[in-house]
């Protein structure tokens, strides 16, 4: 039975990030990775990370690309974007939560 045939939250979140082109952060037992998923199957996720190459910084195109092929069974955590807020929206949200908390305490 493959990952696609059973509910698997890790696979679902990686698949959503792949479809939406979202940057993710992956932790394994040994290290961490940051990048955008470009391929996903039942065993591996392939993540591309774009960065400035120090060795090529003087060239016309100093950007480099690192592609990581990460075994799904080695992943211990994944961070992915859910929603972003402006500073004003975040302050409003925190203020609303404080009001609800104050009301609950009465």
JSON list of C-alpha atoms in Angstrom, two decimals:
[
{"chain": "A", "resi": 1, "resn": "UNK", "atom": "CA", "xyz": [0.00, 0.00, 0.00]},
{"chain": "A", "resi": 2, "resn": "UNK", "atom": "CA", "xyz": [1.61, 3.28, -1.12]},
{"chain": "A", "resi": 3, "resn": "UNK", "atom": "CA", "xyz": [1.50, 6.70, 0.49]},
{"chain": "A", "resi": 4, "resn": "UNK", "atom": "CA", "xyz": [-1.03, 7.94, -2.02]},
{"chain": "A", "resi": 5, "resn": "UNK", "atom": "CA", "xyz": [-3.55, 5.28, -1.01]},
{"chain": "A", "resi": 6, "resn": "UNK", "atom": "CA", "xyz": [-3.61, 6.17, 2.69]},
{"chain": "A", "resi": 7, "resn": "UNK", "atom": "CA", "xyz": [-4.13, 9.52, 4.39]},
{"chain": "A", "resi": 8, "resn": "UNK", "atom": "CA", "xyz": [-0.65, 10.88, 5.06]},
{"chain": "A", "resi": 9, "resn": "UNK", "atom": "CA", "xyz": [-0.38, 14.44, 6.32]},
{"chain": "A", "resi": 10, "resn": "UNK", "atom": "CA", "xyz": [3.30, 14.79, 5.39]},
{"chain": "A", "resi": 11, "resn": "UNK", "atom": "CA", "xyz": [2.63, 13.72, 1.81]},
{"chain": "A", "resi": 12, "resn": "UNK", "atom": "CA", "xyz": [-0.43, 16.00, 1.61]},
{"chain": "A", "resi": 13, "resn": "UNK", "atom": "CA", "xyz": [1.49, 19.07, 2.81]},
{"chain": "A", "resi": 14, "resn": "UNK", "atom": "CA", "xyz": [4.42, 18.38, 0.49]},
{"chain": "A", "resi": 15, "resn": "UNK", "atom": "CA", "xyz": [2.00, 17.88, -2.40]},
{"chain": "A", "resi": 16, "resn": "UNK", "atom": "CA", "xyz": [0.24, 21.18, -1.63]},
{"chain": "A", "resi": 17, "resn": "UNK", "atom": "CA", "xyz": [3.59, 22.99, -1.51]},
{"chain": "A", "resi": 18, "resn": "UNK", "atom": "CA", "xyz": [4.58, 21.39, -4.82]},
{"chain": "A", "resi": 19, "resn": "UNK", "atom": "CA", "xyz": [1.31, 22.45, -6.48]},
{"chain": "A", "resi": 20, "resn": "UNK", "atom": "CA", "xyz": [1.46, 26.00, -5.09]},
{"chain": "A", "resi": 21, "resn": "UNK", "atom": "CA", "xyz": [5.20, 26.56, -5.50]},
{"chain": "A", "resi": 22, "resn": "UNK", "atom": "CA", "xyz": [5.60, 27.35, -1.79]},
{"chain": "A", "resi": 23, "resn": "UNK", "atom": "CA", "xyz": [8.96, 27.40, -0.08]},
{"chain": "A", "resi": 24, "resn": "UNK", "atom": "CA", "xyz": [9.22, 24.83, 2.71]},
{"chain": "A", "resi": 25, "resn": "UNK", "atom": "CA", "xyz": [11.66, 23.97, 5.47]},
{"chain": "A", "resi": 26, "resn": "UNK", "atom": "CA", "xyz": [12.45, 20.32, 6.11]},
{"chain": "A", "resi": 27, "resn": "UNK", "atom": "CA", "xyz": [14.17, 18.82, 9.16]},
{"chain": "A", "resi": 28, "resn": "UNK", "atom": "CA", "xyz": [15.74, 15.40, 9.22]},
{"chain": "A", "resi": 29, "resn": "UNK", "atom": "CA", "xyz": [17.58, 13.74, 12.09]},
{"chain": "A", "resi": 30, "resn": "UNK", "atom": "CA", "xyz": [20.87, 15.11, 10.75]},
{"chain": "A", "resi": 31, "resn": "UNK", "atom": "CA", "xyz": [20.19, 18.50, 9.16]},
{"chain": "A", "resi": 32, "resn": "UNK", "atom": "CA", "xyz": [17.69, 20.91, 7.63]},
{"chain": "A", "resi": 33, "resn": "UNK", "atom": "CA", "xyz": [16.77, 21.98, 4.11]},
{"chain": "A", "resi": 34, "resn": "UNK", "atom": "CA", "xyz": [14.97, 24.99, 2.63]},
{"chain": "A", "resi": 35, "resn": "UNK", "atom": "CA", "xyz": [13.57, 25.24, -0.85]},
{"chain": "A", "resi": 36, "resn": "UNK", "atom": "CA", "xyz": [10.67, 24.78, -3.23]},
{"chain": "A", "resi": 37, "resn": "UNK", "atom": "CA", "xyz": [9.48, 21.24, -4.03]},
{"chain": "A", "resi": 38, "resn": "UNK", "atom": "CA", "xyz": [9.85, 20.37, -7.71]},
{"chain": "A", "resi": 39, "resn": "UNK", "atom": "CA", "xyz": [9.06, 16.63, -7.57]},
{"chain": "A", "resi": 40, "resn": "UNK", "atom": "CA", "xyz": [7.30, 14.29, -5.15]},
{"chain": "A", "resi": 41, "resn": "UNK", "atom": "CA", "xyz": [6.72, 10.57, -5.26]},
{"chain": "A", "resi": 42, "resn": "UNK", "atom": "CA", "xyz": [6.06, 7.81, -2.71]},
{"chain": "A", "resi": 43, "resn": "UNK", "atom": "CA", "xyz": [9.70, 7.73, -1.52]},
{"chain": "A", "resi": 44, "resn": "UNK", "atom": "CA", "xyz": [11.33, 11.10, -2.18]},
{"chain": "A", "resi": 45, "resn": "UNK", "atom": "CA", "xyz": [10.75, 14.82, -2.40]},
{"chain": "A", "resi": 46, "resn": "UNK", "atom": "CA", "xyz": [13.06, 16.88, -4.59]},
{"chain": "A", "resi": 47, "resn": "UNK", "atom": "CA", "xyz": [13.61, 20.44, -3.37]},
{"chain": "A", "resi": 48, "resn": "UNK", "atom": "CA", "xyz": [15.37, 23.26, -5.22]},
{"chain": "A", "resi": 49, "resn": "UNK", "atom": "CA", "xyz": [17.08, 26.09, -3.36]},
{"chain": "A", "resi": 50, "resn": "UNK", "atom": "CA", "xyz": [18.27, 29.22, -5.19]},
{"chain": "A", "resi": 51, "resn": "UNK", "atom": "CA", "xyz": [21.13, 31.15, -3.61]},
{"chain": "A", "resi": 52, "resn": "UNK", "atom": "CA", "xyz": [23.98, 33.51, -4.34]},
{"chain": "A", "resi": 53, "resn": "UNK", "atom": "CA", "xyz": [27.17, 31.60, -5.01]},
{"chain": "A", "resi": 54, "resn": "UNK", "atom": "CA", "xyz": [30.10, 33.28, -3.27]},
{"chain": "A", "resi": 55, "resn": "UNK", "atom": "CA", "xyz": [32.55, 31.74, -5.74]},
{"chain": "A", "resi": 56, "resn": "UNK", "atom": "CA", "xyz": [30.68, 33.30, -8.66]},
{"chain": "A", "resi": 57, "resn": "UNK", "atom": "CA", "xyz": [29.79, 36.61, -6.97]},
{"chain": "A", "resi": 58, "resn": "UNK", "atom": "CA", "xyz": [31.94, 38.58, -9.43]},
{"chain": "A", "resi": 59, "resn": "UNK", "atom": "CA", "xyz": [30.37, 36.95, -12.48]},
{"chain": "A", "resi": 60, "resn": "UNK", "atom": "CA", "xyz": [27.35, 38.32, -14.31]},
{"chain": "A", "resi": 61, "resn": "UNK", "atom": "CA", "xyz": [25.16, 35.52, -12.92]},
{"chain": "A", "resi": 62, "resn": "UNK", "atom": "CA", "xyz": [26.15, 34.85, -9.32]},
{"chain": "A", "resi": 63, "resn": "UNK", "atom": "CA", "xyz": [23.04, 32.81, -8.61]},
{"chain": "A", "resi": 64, "resn": "UNK", "atom": "CA", "xyz": [23.40, 29.10, -8.02]},
{"chain": "A", "resi": 65, "resn": "UNK", "atom": "CA", "xyz": [20.93, 26.30, -7.61]},
{"chain": "A", "resi": 66, "resn": "UNK", "atom": "CA", "xyz": [21.12, 23.40, -5.22]},
{"chain": "A", "resi": 67, "resn": "UNK", "atom": "CA", "xyz": [18.72, 20.50, -5.63]},
{"chain": "A", "resi": 68, "resn": "UNK", "atom": "CA", "xyz": [18.13, 18.16, -2.69]},
{"chain": "A", "resi": 69, "resn": "UNK", "atom": "CA", "xyz": [16.59, 14.71, -3.04]},
{"chain": "A", "resi": 70, "resn": "UNK", "atom": "CA", "xyz": [15.23, 13.87, 0.40]},
{"chain": "A", "resi": 71, "resn": "UNK", "atom": "CA", "xyz": [13.86, 10.49, 1.46]},
{"chain": "A", "resi": 72, "resn": "UNK", "atom": "CA", "xyz": [10.39, 10.94, 2.96]},
{"chain": "A", "resi": 73, "resn": "UNK", "atom": "CA", "xyz": [11.06, 8.38, 5.70]},
{"chain": "A", "resi": 74, "resn": "UNK", "atom": "CA", "xyz": [13.98, 10.53, 6.94]},
{"chain": "A", "resi": 75, "resn": "UNK", "atom": "CA", "xyz": [11.88, 13.68, 7.41]},
{"chain": "A", "resi": 76, "resn": "UNK", "atom": "CA", "xyz": [11.11, 14.50, 11.04]},
{"chain": "A", "resi": 77, "resn": "UNK", "atom": "CA", "xyz": [9.40, 17.89, 10.48]},
{"chain": "A", "resi": 78, "resn": "UNK", "atom": "CA", "xyz": [8.18, 20.18, 7.71]},
{"chain": "A", "resi": 79, "resn": "UNK", "atom": "CA", "xyz": [7.39, 23.88, 7.99]},
{"chain": "A", "resi": 80, "resn": "UNK", "atom": "CA", "xyz": [5.25, 25.38, 5.27]},
{"chain": "A", "resi": 81, "resn": "UNK", "atom": "CA", "xyz": [3.40, 28.67, 4.79]},
{"chain": "A", "resi": 82, "resn": "UNK", "atom": "CA", "xyz": [-0.26, 28.68, 5.70]},
{"chain": "A", "resi": 83, "resn": "UNK", "atom": "CA", "xyz": [-1.18, 32.34, 5.52]},
{"chain": "A", "resi": 84, "resn": "UNK", "atom": "CA", "xyz": [0.66, 35.62, 5.71]},
{"chain": "A", "resi": 85, "resn": "UNK", "atom": "CA", "xyz": [-0.46, 38.79, 7.45]},
{"chain": "A", "resi": 86, "resn": "UNK", "atom": "CA", "xyz": [0.57, 42.39, 7.35]},
{"chain": "A", "resi": 87, "resn": "UNK", "atom": "CA", "xyz": [1.72, 43.95, 10.62]},
{"chain": "A", "resi": 88, "resn": "UNK", "atom": "CA", "xyz": [-1.65, 45.71, 10.91]},
{"chain": "A", "resi": 89, "resn": "UNK", "atom": "CA", "xyz": [-3.58, 42.44, 10.34]},
{"chain": "A", "resi": 90, "resn": "UNK", "atom": "CA", "xyz": [-1.45, 40.60, 12.89]},
{"chain": "A", "resi": 91, "resn": "UNK", "atom": "CA", "xyz": [-1.94, 43.32, 15.50]},
{"chain": "A", "resi": 92, "resn": "UNK", "atom": "CA", "xyz": [-5.71, 43.25, 14.87]},
{"chain": "A", "resi": 93, "resn": "UNK", "atom": "CA", "xyz": [-5.75, 39.46, 15.24]},
{"chain": "A", "resi": 94, "resn": "UNK", "atom": "CA", "xyz": [-3.79, 39.60, 18.49]},
{"chain": "A", "resi": 95, "resn": "UNK", "atom": "CA", "xyz": [-6.02, 42.39, 19.80]},
{"chain": "A", "resi": 96, "resn": "UNK", "atom": "CA", "xyz": [-9.16, 40.36, 18.95]},
{"chain": "A", "resi": 97, "resn": "UNK", "atom": "CA", "xyz": [-7.77, 37.28, 20.72]},
{"chain": "A", "resi": 98, "resn": "UNK", "atom": "CA", "xyz": [-6.98, 39.39, 23.79]},
{"chain": "A", "resi": 99, "resn": "UNK", "atom": "CA", "xyz": [-10.56, 40.73, 23.83]},
{"chain": "A", "resi": 100, "resn": "UNK", "atom": "CA", "xyz": [-11.96, 37.18, 23.66]},
{"chain": "A", "resi": 101, "resn": "UNK", "atom": "CA", "xyz": [-9.60, 36.08, 26.45]},
{"chain": "A", "resi": 102, "resn": "UNK", "atom": "CA", "xyz": [-10.60, 39.04, 28.64]},
{"chain": "A", "resi": 103, "resn": "UNK", "atom": "CA", "xyz": [-14.30, 38.30, 28.04]},
{"chain": "A", "resi": 104, "resn": "UNK", "atom": "CA", "xyz": [-13.82, 34.62, 28.96]},
{"chain": "A", "resi": 105, "resn": "UNK", "atom": "CA", "xyz": [-12.20, 35.57, 32.28]},
{"chain": "A", "resi": 106, "resn": "UNK", "atom": "CA", "xyz": [-15.24, 37.60, 33.42]}
]
